[in-house]
Amino acid sequence: MLELLAGVVSLALGLVLVGAAVRHGGRLVSLTFWLAVALEVAVVGSLWLDWGYSWVEVVAMDMALNRNVWIAAPHALGVLALAGLAAWGARALPAVVGLVALQAASFPVALHFVALDQDMSFLAGAPLVVLYLCVVAAFLLLPAACAVIPAPGGKWHKVAFGPRAALLDAISGLRDAGLAVLPPRSVFESGAATGRVGGTDVSVTSEPSVWPLRYALRIAVTAAAYAPPPPASGPAVPPAPGFAATETVRRDGATLHYVGTSGAGFDVSPERLRAFLEAASGRAPVPSGAVAGRPPA
């Protein structure tokens, strides 16, 4: 029962940290990466610990050197993962995630067959803790691996961003409107842009929605304190523009917020995105085809 509880805790911890790192990026991605590296070092170092259960005392390295070298197979995968990171850095992360996931899957198999050969149990603290560390490390490497952006025009770039190509182009096209554009920080994002449209400050981001798990487009348009009031004909809250499957548009004081989420792509173009920003700033008519108060079908 305790082993099951520890497995559930490991899974929950991994999912929570991955979700937070993917959603917020930045230092959380670095934190989870270096924590995963530390866990892998601990896993490899566990070969020199006592793996015997109860009164049995036996070091895992001794078993590996005598006749059960397979007990060190998961640790060998950990050495390969660490060596790949040391040699190729971030470029190796997608492959390293696969190695660590294979390590976690191979660990109970190796323990089972070695236990049969040696007629002993591996319910001691060291092997059990190391097994859970492998699982957590595989999760913690995911955010850093997802921050490795495939080269534009390549096969993997199409796999990662294909359904959101229109959104990437639309955000990138905001350069023509004078906004500062940043590339995606991970394969779950589609870029970001900040700047000013007329008398309003604009922020366009694409951090994913963790719950429910979807891609997201977020826009905030804030009227500057010195800006003249919008014309009376301008809408207080423009209608949903139809970019995403699910959309909300609301005003919070001087700031208008738009959030659109989709499980796949976005129906948006550079011209439509710029038109919505102008409408949200109150400086242009509402884009044709939008329906006030109703998200797109």
mmCIF file of C-alpha atoms in Angstrom:
data_model
loop_
_atom_site.group_PDB
_atom_site.id
_atom_site.type_symbol
_atom_site.label_atom_id
_atom_site.label_comp_id
_atom_site.label_asym_id
_atom_site.label_seq_id
_atom_site.Cartn_x
_atom_site.Cartn_y
_atom_site.Cartn_z
ATOM 1 C CA MET A 1 0.000 0.000 0.000
ATOM 2 C CA LEU A 2 2.832 2.393 0.815
ATOM 3 C CA GLU A 3 4.460 1.632 -2.531
ATOM 4 C CA LEU A 4 1.208 2.521 -4.343
ATOM 5 C CA LEU A 5 0.877 5.733 -2.345
ATOM 6 C CA ALA A 6 4.471 6.680 -3.178
ATOM 7 C CA GLY A 7 3.782 6.043 -6.866
ATOM 8 C CA VAL A 8 0.685 8.260 -6.801
ATOM 9 C CA VAL A 9 2.620 11.023 -5.025
ATOM 10 C CA SER A 10 5.435 10.774 -7.602
ATOM 11 C CA LEU A 11 2.947 11.001 -10.460
ATOM 12 C CA ALA A 12 1.102 13.949 -8.904
ATOM 13 C CA LEU A 13 4.344 15.785 -8.136
ATOM 14 C CA GLY A 14 5.591 15.287 -11.682
ATOM 15 C CA LEU A 15 2.330 16.452 -13.267
ATOM 16 C CA VAL A 16 2.029 19.545 -11.056
ATOM 17 C CA LEU A 17 5.608 20.667 -11.695
ATOM 18 C CA VAL A 18 5.345 20.011 -15.430
ATOM 19 C CA GLY A 19 2.047 21.894 -15.649
ATOM 20 C CA ALA A 20 3.444 24.888 -13.765
ATOM 21 C CA ALA A 21 6.645 24.959 -15.832
ATOM 22 C CA VAL A 22 4.808 24.670 -19.162
ATOM 23 C CA ARG A 23 2.309 27.361 -18.184
ATOM 24 C CA HIS A 24 4.749 29.904 -16.749
ATOM 25 C CA GLY A 25 8.081 28.969 -18.379
ATOM 26 C CA GLY A 26 11.215 30.915 -17.491
ATOM 27 C CA ARG A 27 12.861 29.997 -14.223
ATOM 28 C CA LEU A 28 10.470 27.121 -13.557
ATOM 29 C CA VAL A 29 11.730 25.359 -16.678
ATOM 30 C CA SER A 30 15.335 25.812 -15.525
ATOM 31 C CA LEU A 31 14.413 24.659 -12.019
ATOM 32 C CA THR A 32 12.721 21.467 -13.189
ATOM 33 C CA PHE A 33 15.606 20.727 -15.581
ATOM 34 C CA TRP A 34 18.347 21.016 -12.961
ATOM 35 C CA LEU A 35 16.252 19.113 -10.435
ATOM 36 C CA ALA A 36 15.912 16.292 -12.984
ATOM 37 C CA VAL A 37 19.684 16.309 -13.550
ATOM 38 C CA ALA A 38 20.242 16.083 -9.779
ATOM 39 C CA LEU A 39 17.820 13.158 -9.559
ATOM 40 C CA GLU A 40 19.621 11.335 -12.368
ATOM 41 C CA VAL A 41 22.968 11.808 -10.618
ATOM 42 C CA ALA A 42 21.381 10.362 -7.464
ATOM 43 C CA VAL A 43 20.021 7.397 -9.459
ATOM 44 C CA VAL A 44 23.452 6.580 -10.907
ATOM 45 C CA GLY A 45 25.081 7.008 -7.496
ATOM 46 C CA SER A 46 22.611 4.586 -5.912
ATOM 47 C CA LEU A 47 24.635 1.697 -7.376
ATOM 48 C CA TRP A 48 26.977 2.104 -4.411
ATOM 49 C CA LEU A 49 24.173 1.863 -1.826
ATOM 50 C CA ASP A 50 22.943 -1.175 0.084
ATOM 51 C CA TRP A 51 20.035 -2.728 -1.815
ATOM 52 C CA GLY A 52 19.519 -5.639 0.524
ATOM 53 C CA TYR A 53 16.154 -6.001 2.256
ATOM 54 C CA SER A 54 15.870 -6.536 6.006
ATOM 55 C CA TRP A 55 19.024 -8.244 7.375
ATOM 56 C CA VAL A 56 20.518 -8.854 3.895
ATOM 57 C CA GLU A 57 23.375 -6.489 3.050
ATOM 58 C CA VAL A 58 24.401 -6.257 -0.584
ATOM 59 C CA VAL A 59 25.631 -3.324 -2.685
ATOM 60 C CA ALA A 60 24.082 -3.030 -6.146
ATOM 61 C CA MET A 61 27.483 -2.505 -7.770
ATOM 62 C CA ASP A 62 28.731 -5.810 -6.309
ATOM 63 C CA MET A 63 25.769 -7.636 -7.847
ATOM 64 C CA ALA A 64 26.458 -5.968 -11.199
ATOM 65 C CA LEU A 65 30.165 -6.877 -11.160
ATOM 66 C CA ASN A 66 29.615 -10.466 -10.064
ATOM 67 C CA ARG A 67 26.946 -12.034 -12.275
ATOM 68 C CA ASN A 68 23.903 -9.749 -12.533
ATOM 69 C CA VAL A 69 25.119 -6.891 -14.680
ATOM 70 C CA TRP A 70 21.535 -6.230 -15.785
ATOM 71 C CA ILE A 71 20.770 -4.615 -12.460
ATOM 72 C CA ALA A 72 22.860 -1.688 -13.684
ATOM 73 C CA ALA A 73 21.043 -1.381 -17.038
ATOM 74 C CA PRO A 74 18.740 1.453 -15.882
ATOM 75 C CA HIS A 75 21.751 3.269 -14.425
ATOM 76 C CA ALA A 76 23.586 2.883 -17.733
ATOM 77 C CA LEU A 77 20.685 4.667 -19.423
ATOM 78 C CA GLY A 78 21.059 7.436 -16.839
ATOM 79 C CA VAL A 79 24.767 7.737 -17.656
ATOM 80 C CA LEU A 80 23.918 7.970 -21.365
ATOM 81 C CA ALA A 81 21.353 10.696 -20.645
ATOM 82 C CA LEU A 82 23.803 12.742 -18.582
ATOM 83 C CA ALA A 83 26.561 12.245 -21.153
ATOM 84 C CA GLY A 84 24.212 13.400 -23.935
ATOM 85 C CA LEU A 85 23.373 16.568 -22.033
ATOM 86 C CA ALA A 86 27.056 17.239 -21.359
ATOM 87 C CA ALA A 87 28.006 16.702 -24.993
ATOM 88 C CA TRP A 88 25.146 18.316 -26.907
ATOM 89 C CA GLY A 89 23.304 20.434 -24.351
ATOM 90 C CA ALA A 90 19.692 21.386 -25.017
ATOM 91 C CA ARG A 91 19.748 19.800 -28.487
ATOM 92 C CA ALA A 92 19.864 16.368 -26.846
ATOM 93 C CA LEU A 93 16.864 16.958 -24.580
ATOM 94 C CA PRO A 94 14.176 15.241 -26.722
ATOM 95 C CA ALA A 95 16.333 12.093 -26.913
ATOM 96 C CA VAL A 96 17.248 12.365 -23.220
ATOM 97 C CA VAL A 97 13.568 12.386 -22.258
ATOM 98 C CA GLY A 98 13.165 9.129 -24.163
ATOM 99 C CA LEU A 99 16.185 7.591 -22.426
ATOM 100 C CA VAL A 100 14.956 8.552 -18.957
ATOM 101 C CA ALA A 101 11.440 7.302 -19.705
ATOM 102 C CA LEU A 102 12.966 3.990 -20.862
ATOM 103 C CA GLN A 103 15.049 3.966 -17.692
ATOM 104 C CA ALA A 104 11.941 4.302 -15.518
ATOM 105 C CA ALA A 105 10.168 1.530 -17.457
ATOM 106 C CA SER A 106 13.161 -0.834 -17.378
ATOM 107 C CA PHE A 107 13.854 -0.466 -13.662
ATOM 108 C CA PRO A 108 11.119 -2.809 -12.307
ATOM 109 C CA VAL A 109 11.880 -5.329 -15.089
ATOM 110 C CA ALA A 110 15.581 -5.443 -14.178
ATOM 111 C CA LEU A 111 14.796 -5.778 -10.464
ATOM 112 C CA HIS A 112 12.331 -8.597 -11.145
ATOM 113 C CA PHE A 113 14.723 -10.794 -13.120
ATOM 114 C CA VAL A 114 17.698 -10.147 -10.854
ATOM 115 C CA ALA A 115 15.536 -10.991 -7.831
ATOM 116 C CA LEU A 116 14.597 -14.302 -9.436
ATOM 117 C CA ASP A 117 18.241 -15.142 -10.087
ATOM 118 C CA GLN A 118 19.428 -14.205 -6.592
ATOM 119 C CA ASP A 119 16.328 -15.377 -4.720
ATOM 120 C CA MET A 120 16.018 -12.094 -2.812
ATOM 121 C CA SER A 121 13.665 -9.156 -2.478
ATOM 122 C CA PHE A 122 14.311 -5.572 -3.541
ATOM 123 C CA LEU A 123 11.859 -3.946 -1.139
ATOM 124 C CA ALA A 124 14.675 -2.058 0.587
ATOM 125 C CA GLY A 125 14.581 1.705 0.736
ATOM 126 C CA ALA A 126 17.321 2.425 -1.826
ATOM 127 C CA PRO A 127 15.903 0.570 -4.873
ATOM 128 C CA LEU A 128 12.345 1.703 -4.176
ATOM 129 C CA VAL A 129 13.289 5.365 -3.773
ATOM 130 C CA VAL A 130 15.460 5.261 -6.893
ATOM 131 C CA LEU A 131 12.591 3.754 -8.892
ATOM 132 C CA TYR A 132 10.342 6.686 -7.981
ATOM 133 C CA LEU A 133 13.138 9.180 -8.663
ATOM 134 C CA CYS A 134 13.395 7.839 -12.225
ATOM 135 C CA VAL A 135 9.696 8.461 -12.789
ATOM 136 C CA VAL A 136 9.834 12.009 -11.403
ATOM 137 C CA ALA A 137 12.982 12.811 -13.422
ATOM 138 C CA ALA A 138 11.266 11.764 -16.663
ATOM 139 C CA PHE A 139 8.446 14.226 -15.953
ATOM 140 C CA LEU A 140 10.765 17.042 -14.904
ATOM 141 C CA LEU A 141 12.739 16.893 -18.154
ATOM 142 C CA LEU A 142 9.622 17.443 -20.273
ATOM 143 C CA PRO A 143 9.337 21.262 -19.918
ATOM 144 C CA ALA A 144 12.968 21.798 -20.941
ATOM 145 C CA ALA A 145 12.568 19.373 -23.857
ATOM 146 C CA CYS A 146 9.452 21.221 -25.012
ATOM 147 C CA ALA A 147 11.459 24.466 -24.965
ATOM 148 C CA VAL A 148 13.685 23.104 -27.752
ATOM 149 C CA ILE A 149 12.097 24.708 -30.829
ATOM 150 C CA PRO A 150 12.538 22.725 -34.090
ATOM 151 C CA ALA A 151 14.108 24.572 -37.006
ATOM 152 C CA PRO A 152 11.517 26.403 -39.155
ATOM 153 C CA GLY A 153 10.651 24.614 -42.352
ATOM 154 C CA GLY A 154 11.687 21.209 -41.052
ATOM 155 C CA LYS A 155 9.592 18.113 -40.480
ATOM 156 C CA TRP A 156 9.495 18.441 -36.695
ATOM 157 C CA HIS A 157 8.555 22.116 -36.886
ATOM 158 C CA LYS A 158 5.494 21.131 -38.913
ATOM 159 C CA VAL A 159 4.659 18.416 -36.391
ATOM 160 C CA ALA A 160 4.936 20.824 -33.467
ATOM 161 C CA PHE A 161 3.342 23.929 -34.957
ATOM 162 C CA GLY A 162 1.468 22.756 -38.063
ATOM 163 C CA PRO A 163 -2.090 23.230 -36.717
ATOM 164 C CA ARG A 164 -1.105 26.631 -35.284
ATOM 165 C CA ALA A 165 0.802 27.951 -38.293
ATOM 166 C CA ALA A 166 -1.854 30.616 -38.880
ATOM 167 C CA LEU A 167 -1.569 31.849 -35.283
ATOM 168 C CA LEU A 168 2.239 32.006 -35.478
ATOM 169 C CA ASP A 169 1.995 34.035 -38.683
ATOM 170 C CA ALA A 170 -0.651 36.338 -37.213
ATOM 171 C CA ILE A 171 1.401 37.146 -34.109
ATOM 172 C CA SER A 172 4.590 37.513 -36.145
ATOM 173 C CA GLY A 173 2.733 39.867 -38.476
ATOM 174 C CA LEU A 174 2.174 42.313 -35.621
ATOM 175 C CA ARG A 175 5.680 43.614 -36.347
ATOM 176 C CA ASP A 176 4.094 45.517 -39.216
ATOM 177 C CA ALA A 177 1.876 47.263 -36.660
ATOM 178 C CA GLY A 178 4.933 48.420 -34.705
ATOM 179 C CA LEU A 179 4.709 45.831 -31.905
ATOM 180 C CA ALA A 180 7.722 43.983 -30.469
ATOM 181 C CA VAL A 181 7.359 40.288 -31.289
ATOM 182 C CA LEU A 182 8.973 37.389 -29.407
ATOM 183 C CA PRO A 183 9.227 33.808 -30.740
ATOM 184 C CA PRO A 184 7.579 30.858 -28.929
ATOM 185 C CA ARG A 185 9.307 29.798 -25.710
ATOM 186 C CA SER A 186 8.067 26.226 -26.064
ATOM 187 C CA VAL A 187 6.247 24.025 -28.566
ATOM 188 C CA PHE A 188 3.024 24.721 -26.664
ATOM 189 C CA GLU A 189 3.179 28.464 -27.374
ATOM 190 C CA SER A 190 2.822 30.503 -30.552
ATOM 191 C CA GLY A 191 4.809 33.627 -29.750
ATOM 192 C CA ALA A 192 4.065 36.926 -28.019
ATOM 193 C CA ALA A 193 3.854 40.620 -28.879
ATOM 194 C CA THR A 194 3.759 43.860 -26.891
ATOM 195 C CA GLY A 195 3.506 47.486 -27.864
ATOM 196 C CA ARG A 196 1.045 50.297 -28.468
ATOM 197 C CA VAL A 197 -1.859 50.625 -30.837
ATOM 198 C CA GLY A 198 -3.066 54.212 -30.909
ATOM 199 C CA GLY A 199 -3.509 55.269 -27.326
ATOM 200 C CA THR A 200 -3.642 51.743 -25.899
ATOM 201 C CA ASP A 201 -1.016 49.348 -24.568
ATOM 202 C CA VAL A 202 -1.334 45.889 -26.136
ATOM 203 C CA SER A 203 -0.103 42.528 -24.874
ATOM 204 C CA VAL A 204 -0.560 39.365 -26.943
ATOM 205 C CA THR A 205 0.568 36.068 -25.389
ATOM 206 C CA SER A 206 0.002 32.387 -26.105
ATOM 207 C CA GLU A 207 0.764 30.487 -22.913
ATOM 208 C CA PRO A 208 -1.277 27.260 -22.961
ATOM 209 C CA SER A 209 -4.270 26.579 -20.784
ATOM 210 C CA VAL A 210 -3.287 23.804 -18.378
ATOM 211 C CA TRP A 211 -6.857 23.038 -17.287
ATOM 212 C CA PRO A 212 -8.480 22.256 -19.589
ATOM 213 C CA LEU A 213 -5.360 21.347 -21.573
ATOM 214 C CA ARG A 214 -5.553 23.522 -24.688
ATOM 215 C CA TYR A 215 -3.584 26.007 -26.741
ATOM 216 C CA ALA A 216 -4.517 29.585 -25.900
ATOM 217 C CA LEU A 217 -4.389 33.086 -27.329
ATOM 218 C CA ARG A 218 -4.553 35.873 -24.723
ATOM 219 C CA ILE A 219 -4.890 39.553 -25.517
ATOM 220 C CA ALA A 220 -4.934 42.489 -23.092
ATOM 221 C CA VAL A 221 -5.618 46.020 -24.345
ATOM 222 C CA THR A 222 -5.180 48.786 -21.761
ATOM 223 C CA ALA A 223 -5.991 52.448 -22.399
ATOM 224 C CA ALA A 224 -3.116 54.756 -21.437
ATOM 225 C CA ALA A 225 -3.914 57.377 -18.811
ATOM 226 C CA TYR A 226 -3.111 60.232 -21.174
ATOM 227 C CA ALA A 227 -4.992 58.788 -24.163
ATOM 228 C CA PRO A 228 -8.088 60.630 -25.405
ATOM 229 C CA PRO A 229 -11.380 58.802 -24.871
ATOM 230 C CA PRO A 230 -12.543 56.507 -27.685
ATOM 231 C CA PRO A 231 -15.227 57.761 -30.037
ATOM 232 C CA ALA A 232 -18.796 57.357 -28.882
ATOM 233 C CA SER A 233 -19.486 55.014 -31.780
ATOM 234 C CA GLY A 234 -16.829 52.580 -30.626
ATOM 235 C CA PRO A 235 -18.040 49.461 -28.734
ATOM 236 C CA ALA A 236 -17.273 49.153 -25.024
ATOM 237 C CA VAL A 237 -16.618 45.428 -25.528
ATOM 238 C CA PRO A 238 -16.074 44.211 -29.095
ATOM 239 C CA PRO A 239 -17.680 40.921 -30.065
ATOM 240 C CA ALA A 240 -15.797 37.643 -30.127
ATOM 241 C CA PRO A 241 -13.722 37.675 -33.330
ATOM 242 C CA GLY A 242 -14.001 33.957 -34.111
ATOM 243 C CA PHE A 243 -10.317 33.076 -33.790
ATOM 244 C CA ALA A 244 -10.766 30.003 -31.560
ATOM 245 C CA ALA A 245 -13.237 27.282 -30.642
ATOM 246 C CA THR A 246 -13.951 28.864 -27.246
ATOM 247 C CA GLU A 247 -13.660 32.610 -26.624
ATOM 248 C CA THR A 248 -14.329 35.162 -23.903
ATOM 249 C CA VAL A 249 -14.117 38.934 -24.189
ATOM 250 C CA ARG A 250 -14.507 41.070 -21.070
ATOM 251 C CA ARG A 251 -13.510 44.454 -19.760
ATOM 252 C CA ASP A 252 -11.877 44.959 -16.373
ATOM 253 C CA GLY A 253 -11.634 48.680 -15.734
ATOM 254 C CA ALA A 254 -9.384 50.225 -18.359
ATOM 255 C CA THR A 255 -8.268 46.819 -19.685
ATOM 256 C CA LEU A 256 -10.066 44.653 -22.193
ATOM 257 C CA HIS A 257 -9.240 40.943 -21.970
ATOM 258 C CA TYR A 258 -9.631 38.346 -24.710
ATOM 259 C CA VAL A 259 -8.966 34.622 -24.212
ATOM 260 C CA GLY A 260 -9.404 32.102 -26.997
ATOM 261 C CA THR A 261 -8.630 28.401 -26.526
ATOM 262 C CA SER A 262 -8.470 25.556 -29.023
ATOM 263 C CA GLY A 263 -7.419 21.939 -29.024
ATOM 264 C CA ALA A 264 -5.930 22.300 -32.496
ATOM 265 C CA GLY A 265 -5.634 25.365 -34.739
ATOM 266 C CA PHE A 266 -6.849 28.976 -34.826
ATOM 267 C CA ASP A 267 -8.821 30.690 -37.582
ATOM 268 C CA VAL A 268 -6.815 33.915 -37.644
ATOM 269 C CA SER A 269 -4.694 35.957 -40.025
ATOM 270 C CA PRO A 270 -2.378 38.955 -39.507
ATOM 271 C CA GLU A 271 -5.022 41.297 -40.933
ATOM 272 C CA ARG A 272 -7.848 39.953 -38.748
ATOM 273 C CA LEU A 273 -5.710 40.045 -35.612
ATOM 274 C CA ARG A 274 -4.674 43.658 -36.263
ATOM 275 C CA ALA A 275 -8.302 44.580 -36.989
ATOM 276 C CA PHE A 276 -9.408 43.111 -33.657
ATOM 277 C CA LEU A 277 -6.690 45.010 -31.772
ATOM 278 C CA GLU A 278 -7.818 48.242 -33.394
ATOM 279 C CA ALA A 279 -11.440 47.481 -32.551
ATOM 280 C CA ALA A 280 -10.490 46.633 -28.963
ATOM 281 C CA SER A 281 -8.700 49.969 -28.685
ATOM 282 C CA GLY A 282 -11.876 51.740 -29.836
ATOM 283 C CA ARG A 283 -10.084 53.264 -32.837
ATOM 284 C CA ALA A 284 -11.681 51.226 -35.586
ATOM 285 C CA PRO A 285 -15.027 49.641 -36.463
ATOM 286 C CA VAL A 286 -15.758 46.103 -35.342
ATOM 287 C CA PRO A 287 -14.402 43.590 -37.905
ATOM 288 C CA SER A 288 -17.142 42.351 -40.183
ATOM 289 C CA GLY A 289 -18.494 38.870 -39.533
ATOM 290 C CA ALA A 290 -18.063 39.034 -35.733
ATOM 291 C CA VAL A 291 -21.152 38.394 -33.641
ATOM 292 C CA ALA A 292 -21.435 40.339 -30.410
ATOM 293 C CA GLY A 293 -21.683 38.269 -27.274
ATOM 294 C CA ARG A 294 -21.490 34.918 -29.051
ATOM 295 C CA PRO A 295 -18.377 32.725 -29.520
ATOM 296 C CA PRO A 296 -17.787 31.136 -32.916
ATOM 297 C CA ALA A 297 -19.323 27.786 -33.724
#
